Each structure stands twice: as C-alpha cells, then as structure tokens.
Amino acid sequence: MARKPLMAGNWKMNNTISEAVVLTQEISNHFERDWDESVDVLICPPYVDLKPVWTVLDFDKTGIGVAAQNVYWEQKGAYTGEISVPMIKEIGCVASIVGHSERRELFGETNEDVNRKVKALTDADMFAIVCVGESLAIRDEGTTLDYVCAQVRAAFAGIDVFKARDCVVAYEPIWAIGTGRTATPEQAEEVCAAIRTTIADLYDEDTAEGMRVLYGGSMNPGNVAALLEMPNIDGGLIGGASLDASSFITLIEACI
Ligand code: 13P
C-alpha cells in the first residue's frame, strides 16, 4: 500500500506571533499548490501562534494544515495552564503531537498520559502524532526495539482500530534531536519497521500498512533523501530545519 508522506514542522518554543506570521507566509509563498497531491504538510507552532498560522495558510489556500505540540486529555475544568482538545480543534488543528521526548523528559509525561491524550484526540476525530524514541543509554544497552515498541503499545492501549488508523507514529531517537547527529537510514529503518510490526500485532496488517511512521531527529536537506528512501519511513517530524522556510521547503520537495 502506498502511503502518502507527511512532513510536519515542530517549531517547539520558537516564534512570537509576528515571527510566526512572517515564517508561515514565506513557507506559503514557496509551496506549490499541487504539492499537496503528493505530500501532506503540517505546521506545529506554539499554542499562541496556532490561529495566526492557520489564518495565513487558510487565506492562501495552501493545503498545509496546523497541529498542536501538546494537548490535555480533559475537556475543560480547573486545570490551570492546560489546553483541551476542543480548544485546538476549534482553532483549526487536525492533530496534536503527543509524547514528545522533551515533554517526557522535561515535564514528566508518562506513557499513561500519552495514552490518555491519544484517546482524547481520537475521540474528537482528530489524530495523534505519537512520538517514541530511546535515549543513548538505551541504545548502547541494546534494548532500543523493546523500549520503543513498549512505548507504542502503551500509547495505543485500549484505542479502537478505527481511531488508531489515522494516527501517526514518529520515531525520534533522543540522541539525534537537536544534536546534528542523525540516525543512519538503516538505524531509523530498523526501528520504524519494528514499530509497524508492533502496530500489526496490536491491530492487523492493513492498519499497520496504512499507518504513517515518521523519522525525526536532525532531519535536514542533506540527509532527507536517504531517510525517505527507506521503505518504512513515511516522512519527517522536523525541528530546527522547519524554522527556516527554504530548508523546510527543501524537505517538503524531497517528497514530491
Ligand atoms: P530537530 O530536527 O531539531 O533535531 O528536532 C527533531 C524533533 O524533536 C522534532 O519533533
């Protein structure tokens, strides 16, 4: 089954509203209007930038979507500082990243939290971009596949197959994030293939074949082609290189 590639730019905590509008406009100006037949593109800015970014993309009819970087699982209530699924949905988000390693490491997000977020998103007919990935210590120990596949199982625990189908898994080895040290295409492929096998095991072959598995971690114009050539890598979750319009566009063009 041919899977349509997905390139998602995770801006992390970068760009004020005015900076976000400028960058989005630059991306939009260089995005050819028929590219969305060959590739899905998402921009994942900070919460406050979501509406302005969506407004530029919608006005320009780019076909590029917006997604949040995180979301809370409760619908509303006394959860100071949190943002709910209905809130990001109304802004125009189609998805949210969940379980990014920075959230797991810096903010104590657990596998159970990730699972609750996947459930909240898919219950609202949105999809989750579920991040998984090992630390250098785990890689050196030789337990990467067990660790990452356990994260995948935990994220999808109790999620109905019809809801899981639209979700995306992003394999992001922690040692490759923001370090300039990319996993080799073979290293990334090995883990992405194991993720797909885990999905087949949890659900069925069709679901596994249809689900997009992304690679993230220092993806850049120099390494994108070799990574995308791998049979189980269906796109990228891009940090640093998505903050520059021309490099993000180059990465998107690699999918055309
Ligand atoms: P970099 O592309 O900056 O390594 O970040 C990857 C990432 O964490 C995307 O979510």
Short mmCIF file of C-alpha atoms and ligand atoms in Angstrom, two decimals:
data_model
loop_
_atom_site.label_atom_id
_atom_site.label_comp_id
_atom_site.label_asym_id
_atom_site.label_seq_id
_atom_site.Cartn_x
_atom_site.Cartn_y
_atom_site.Cartn_z
CA MET A 1 0.00 0.00 0.00
CA ALA A 2 1.45 3.37 -0.97
CA ARG A 3 1.41 5.73 1.97
CA LYS A 4 1.27 9.46 1.35
CA PRO A 5 4.27 11.08 3.02
CA LEU A 6 3.77 13.55 5.85
CA MET A 7 6.22 16.33 6.67
CA ALA A 8 5.47 18.06 9.96
CA GLY A 9 7.39 21.04 11.27
CA ASN A 10 7.61 21.11 15.06
CA TRP A 11 8.55 24.66 15.90
CA LYS A 12 8.86 23.84 19.62
CA MET A 13 9.00 27.03 21.75
CA ASN A 14 10.06 29.31 18.89
CA ASN A 15 8.42 32.27 17.12
CA THR A 16 6.27 35.01 18.56
CA ILE A 17 3.04 35.72 16.67
CA SER A 18 4.68 38.30 14.42
CA GLU A 19 7.61 35.99 13.67
CA ALA A 20 5.23 33.09 13.07
CA VAL A 21 3.20 35.04 10.53
CA VAL A 22 6.33 36.03 8.60
CA LEU A 23 7.68 32.48 8.52
CA THR A 24 4.32 30.97 7.55
CA GLN A 25 3.93 33.50 4.75
CA GLU A 26 7.40 32.61 3.45
CA ILE A 27 6.55 28.90 3.51
CA SER A 28 3.23 29.54 1.80
CA ASN A 29 4.87 31.67 -0.92
CA HIS A 30 7.19 28.82 -1.87
CA PHE A 31 4.68 25.99 -1.54
CA GLU A 32 3.45 24.95 -4.99
CA ARG A 33 -0.29 24.46 -4.93
CA ASP A 34 -0.23 20.96 -6.47
CA TRP A 35 2.30 19.58 -3.98
CA ASP A 36 -0.46 18.60 -1.61
CA GLU A 37 -1.42 15.83 -4.02
CA SER A 38 1.91 14.14 -3.21
CA VAL A 39 2.63 15.14 0.38
CA ASP A 40 0.74 16.17 3.50
CA VAL A 41 2.34 19.06 5.36
CA LEU A 42 1.66 20.24 8.89
CA ILE A 43 2.99 23.15 10.88
CA CYS A 44 3.03 22.66 14.66
CA PRO A 45 3.63 26.06 16.23
CA PRO A 46 3.26 27.10 19.88
CA TYR A 47 -0.37 27.47 21.03
CA VAL A 48 -0.49 31.24 20.73
CA ASP A 49 0.65 31.05 17.10
CA LEU A 50 -1.90 28.44 16.03
CA LYS A 51 -4.65 30.81 14.98
CA PRO A 52 -2.42 33.31 13.13
CA VAL A 53 -0.58 30.49 11.33
CA TRP A 54 -3.87 28.80 10.42
CA THR A 55 -5.24 32.12 9.15
CA VAL A 56 -2.31 32.67 6.76
CA LEU A 57 -2.46 29.09 5.47
CA ASP A 58 -6.23 29.18 5.05
CA PHE A 59 -6.22 32.57 3.32
CA ASP A 60 -3.57 31.34 0.87
CA LYS A 61 -5.38 28.03 0.29
CA THR A 62 -2.10 26.17 0.67
CA GLY A 63 -3.46 22.81 1.78
CA ILE A 64 -0.92 22.92 4.63
CA GLY A 65 -2.54 22.08 7.98
CA VAL A 66 -1.82 23.04 11.56
CA ALA A 67 -1.38 20.82 14.60
CA ALA A 68 -0.61 21.46 18.26
CA GLN A 69 2.55 20.31 20.01
CA ASN A 70 0.70 19.00 23.03
CA VAL A 71 -2.81 18.81 24.44
CA TYR A 72 -4.50 17.90 27.72
CA TRP A 73 -6.93 14.99 27.88
CA GLU A 74 -9.75 16.58 29.92
CA GLN A 75 -12.40 18.54 28.02
CA LYS A 76 -12.48 21.53 30.37
CA GLY A 77 -12.25 22.48 34.01
CA ALA A 78 -9.82 23.52 36.72
CA TYR A 79 -6.55 22.59 35.01
CA THR A 80 -4.60 25.83 35.14
CA GLY A 81 -2.29 26.27 32.20
CA GLU A 82 -3.64 23.39 30.15
CA ILE A 83 -5.29 23.44 26.71
CA SER A 84 -8.00 20.96 25.71
CA VAL A 85 -8.82 19.06 22.53
CA PRO A 86 -11.98 21.13 21.77
CA MET A 87 -9.89 24.30 22.05
CA ILE A 88 -7.29 23.23 19.50
CA LYS A 89 -9.96 21.72 17.27
CA GLU A 90 -11.91 24.97 17.09
CA ILE A 91 -8.73 26.85 16.17
CA GLY A 92 -8.36 24.60 13.12
CA CYS A 93 -5.95 21.92 14.28
CA VAL A 94 -6.33 18.48 12.74
CA ALA A 95 -3.93 16.79 15.14
CA SER A 96 -1.54 17.17 18.03
CA ILE A 97 1.90 15.84 18.71
CA VAL A 98 1.86 13.76 21.89
CA GLY A 99 4.63 12.27 23.99
CA HIS A 100 7.48 14.26 22.51
CA SER A 101 10.66 13.26 24.32
CA GLU A 102 11.08 16.83 25.55
CA ARG A 103 7.69 16.55 27.26
CA ARG A 104 8.55 13.15 28.66
CA GLU A 105 11.99 14.23 29.90
CA LEU A 106 11.40 17.83 30.99
CA PHE A 107 7.76 17.70 32.08
CA GLY A 108 7.45 14.14 33.37
CA GLU A 109 4.92 12.95 30.81
CA THR A 110 4.32 9.22 31.20
CA ASN A 111 3.17 6.50 28.81
CA GLU A 112 -0.22 6.63 30.58
CA ASP A 113 -0.52 10.37 29.95
CA VAL A 114 0.32 9.80 26.29
CA ASN A 115 -2.36 7.14 26.05
CA ARG A 116 -4.97 9.47 27.58
CA LYS A 117 -4.05 12.15 25.06
CA VAL A 118 -4.29 9.75 22.12
CA LYS A 119 -7.72 8.73 23.39
CA ALA A 120 -8.92 12.32 23.83
CA LEU A 121 -7.76 13.30 20.33
CA THR A 122 -9.14 10.29 18.50
CA ASP A 123 -12.45 10.54 20.37
CA ALA A 124 -12.74 14.02 18.84
CA ASP A 125 -11.96 12.69 15.33
CA MET A 126 -8.52 14.21 15.37
CA PHE A 127 -5.29 12.26 15.08
CA ALA A 128 -2.27 11.96 17.30
CA ILE A 129 1.33 12.15 16.18
CA VAL A 130 2.74 9.82 18.80
CA CYS A 131 6.43 10.35 19.49
CA VAL A 132 8.58 7.49 20.65
CA GLY A 133 12.33 7.09 20.91
CA GLU A 134 15.19 5.88 23.02
CA SER A 135 17.99 7.62 24.89
CA LEU A 136 21.62 6.97 24.06
CA ALA A 137 21.93 4.83 27.20
CA ILE A 138 19.12 2.56 25.99
CA ARG A 139 20.65 2.33 22.51
CA ASP A 140 24.04 1.45 23.98
CA GLU A 141 22.38 -1.20 26.17
CA GLY A 142 20.95 -2.80 23.02
CA THR A 143 17.31 -2.61 24.14
CA THR A 144 16.06 0.04 21.69
CA LEU A 145 13.47 -2.09 19.91
CA ASP A 146 11.93 -3.41 23.14
CA TYR A 147 11.81 0.07 24.64
CA VAL A 148 10.31 1.83 21.61
CA CYS A 149 7.78 -0.91 20.87
CA ALA A 150 6.64 -0.83 24.52
CA GLN A 151 6.06 2.92 24.13
CA VAL A 152 3.95 2.24 21.03
CA ARG A 153 1.90 -0.44 22.81
CA ALA A 154 1.29 1.85 25.78
CA ALA A 155 0.25 4.78 23.59
CA PHE A 156 -2.37 2.72 21.75
CA ALA A 157 -3.64 0.67 24.70
CA GLY A 158 -7.43 0.46 24.50
CA ILE A 159 -7.63 2.61 21.36
CA ASP A 160 -10.10 1.25 18.84
CA VAL A 161 -8.65 0.23 15.47
CA PHE A 162 -10.85 2.70 13.57
CA LYS A 163 -9.47 5.53 15.70
CA ALA A 164 -5.88 4.30 15.63
CA ARG A 165 -5.84 4.07 11.85
CA ASP A 166 -5.46 7.80 11.26
CA CYS A 167 -2.74 8.23 13.85
CA VAL A 168 0.91 8.69 13.04
CA VAL A 169 3.94 7.41 14.94
CA ALA A 170 7.12 9.48 14.92
CA TYR A 171 10.34 7.71 15.78
CA GLU A 172 12.66 10.28 17.31
CA PRO A 173 15.83 8.90 18.89
CA ILE A 174 16.57 11.32 21.73
CA TRP A 175 20.28 11.33 20.93
CA ALA A 176 19.53 12.63 17.43
CA ILE A 177 17.26 15.54 18.44
CA GLY A 178 18.82 18.94 18.00
CA THR A 179 22.28 17.39 18.08
CA GLY A 180 23.08 17.34 14.37
CA ARG A 181 23.68 13.63 14.88
CA THR A 182 21.14 11.84 12.67
CA ALA A 183 20.33 8.17 12.92
CA THR A 184 21.62 6.43 9.81
CA PRO A 185 18.85 5.49 7.39
CA GLU A 186 19.42 1.84 8.36
CA GLN A 187 19.16 2.56 12.10
CA ALA A 188 15.97 4.57 11.58
CA GLU A 189 14.50 1.96 9.24
CA GLU A 190 15.13 -0.86 11.70
CA VAL A 191 13.12 0.88 14.41
CA CYS A 192 10.38 2.16 12.07
CA ALA A 193 9.91 -1.38 10.72
CA ALA A 194 9.64 -2.70 14.29
CA ILE A 195 7.03 -0.02 15.06
CA ARG A 196 4.99 -1.18 12.07
CA THR A 197 5.25 -4.80 13.19
CA THR A 198 4.02 -3.74 16.63
CA ILE A 199 1.01 -2.00 15.08
CA ALA A 200 0.26 -5.15 13.05
CA ASP A 201 0.45 -7.14 16.24
CA LEU A 202 -1.82 -4.73 18.15
CA TYR A 203 -4.32 -4.40 15.30
CA ASP A 204 -3.89 -6.01 11.88
CA GLU A 205 -1.71 -5.94 8.75
CA ASP A 206 -3.93 -3.45 6.93
CA THR A 207 -3.77 -0.95 9.77
CA ALA A 208 0.00 -1.35 10.01
CA GLU A 209 0.45 -0.96 6.25
CA GLY A 210 -1.70 2.16 6.20
CA MET A 211 -0.22 3.93 9.21
CA ARG A 212 2.46 6.54 8.63
CA VAL A 213 5.68 6.21 10.57
CA LEU A 214 7.88 9.30 10.55
CA TYR A 215 11.50 9.83 11.42
CA GLY A 216 12.58 12.84 13.49
CA GLY A 217 15.98 13.94 14.73
CA SER A 218 18.23 16.37 12.88
CA MET A 219 16.47 15.75 9.57
CA ASN A 220 17.87 18.26 7.12
CA PRO A 221 18.22 18.91 3.38
CA GLY A 222 21.42 16.83 3.32
CA ASN A 223 20.02 13.62 4.81
CA VAL A 224 16.32 13.70 3.91
CA ALA A 225 16.52 11.78 0.62
CA ALA A 226 18.35 8.78 2.08
CA LEU A 227 15.93 8.61 5.02
CA LEU A 228 12.83 8.82 2.81
CA GLU A 229 14.17 6.03 0.60
CA MET A 230 13.66 3.59 3.44
CA PRO A 231 10.52 1.52 2.97
CA ASN A 232 9.14 2.13 6.47
CA ILE A 233 9.88 5.85 6.74
CA ASP A 234 6.89 7.87 5.52
CA GLY A 235 8.06 11.39 6.23
CA GLY A 236 9.57 13.52 8.92
CA LEU A 237 8.92 15.36 12.16
CA ILE A 238 11.28 18.25 11.76
CA GLY A 239 12.51 20.61 14.43
CA GLY A 240 15.34 23.02 13.66
CA ALA A 241 15.12 22.75 9.87
CA SER A 242 11.42 23.71 9.94
CA LEU A 243 12.27 27.12 11.39
CA ASP A 244 13.79 28.23 8.10
CA ALA A 245 11.39 28.49 5.17
CA SER A 246 13.85 27.45 2.49
CA SER A 247 15.11 24.39 4.34
CA PHE A 248 11.56 23.31 5.28
CA ILE A 249 10.51 23.72 1.65
CA THR A 250 13.53 21.68 0.51
CA LEU A 251 12.49 18.89 2.88
CA ILE A 252 8.92 19.00 1.56
CA GLU A 253 10.18 18.94 -2.05
CA ALA A 254 12.10 15.75 -1.25
CA CYS A 255 8.67 14.04 -1.08
CA ILE A 256 7.47 15.24 -4.49
P1 13P B 1 15.46 18.53 15.32
O1 13P B 1 15.02 18.35 13.89
O2 13P B 1 15.78 19.93 15.67
O3 13P B 1 16.54 17.55 15.69
O4 13P B 1 14.20 18.17 16.23
C1 13P B 1 13.52 16.99 16.00
C2 13P B 1 12.29 16.98 16.82
O5 13P B 1 12.36 16.87 18.03
C3 13P B 1 11.01 17.17 16.14
O6 13P B 1 9.94 16.91 16.99
#
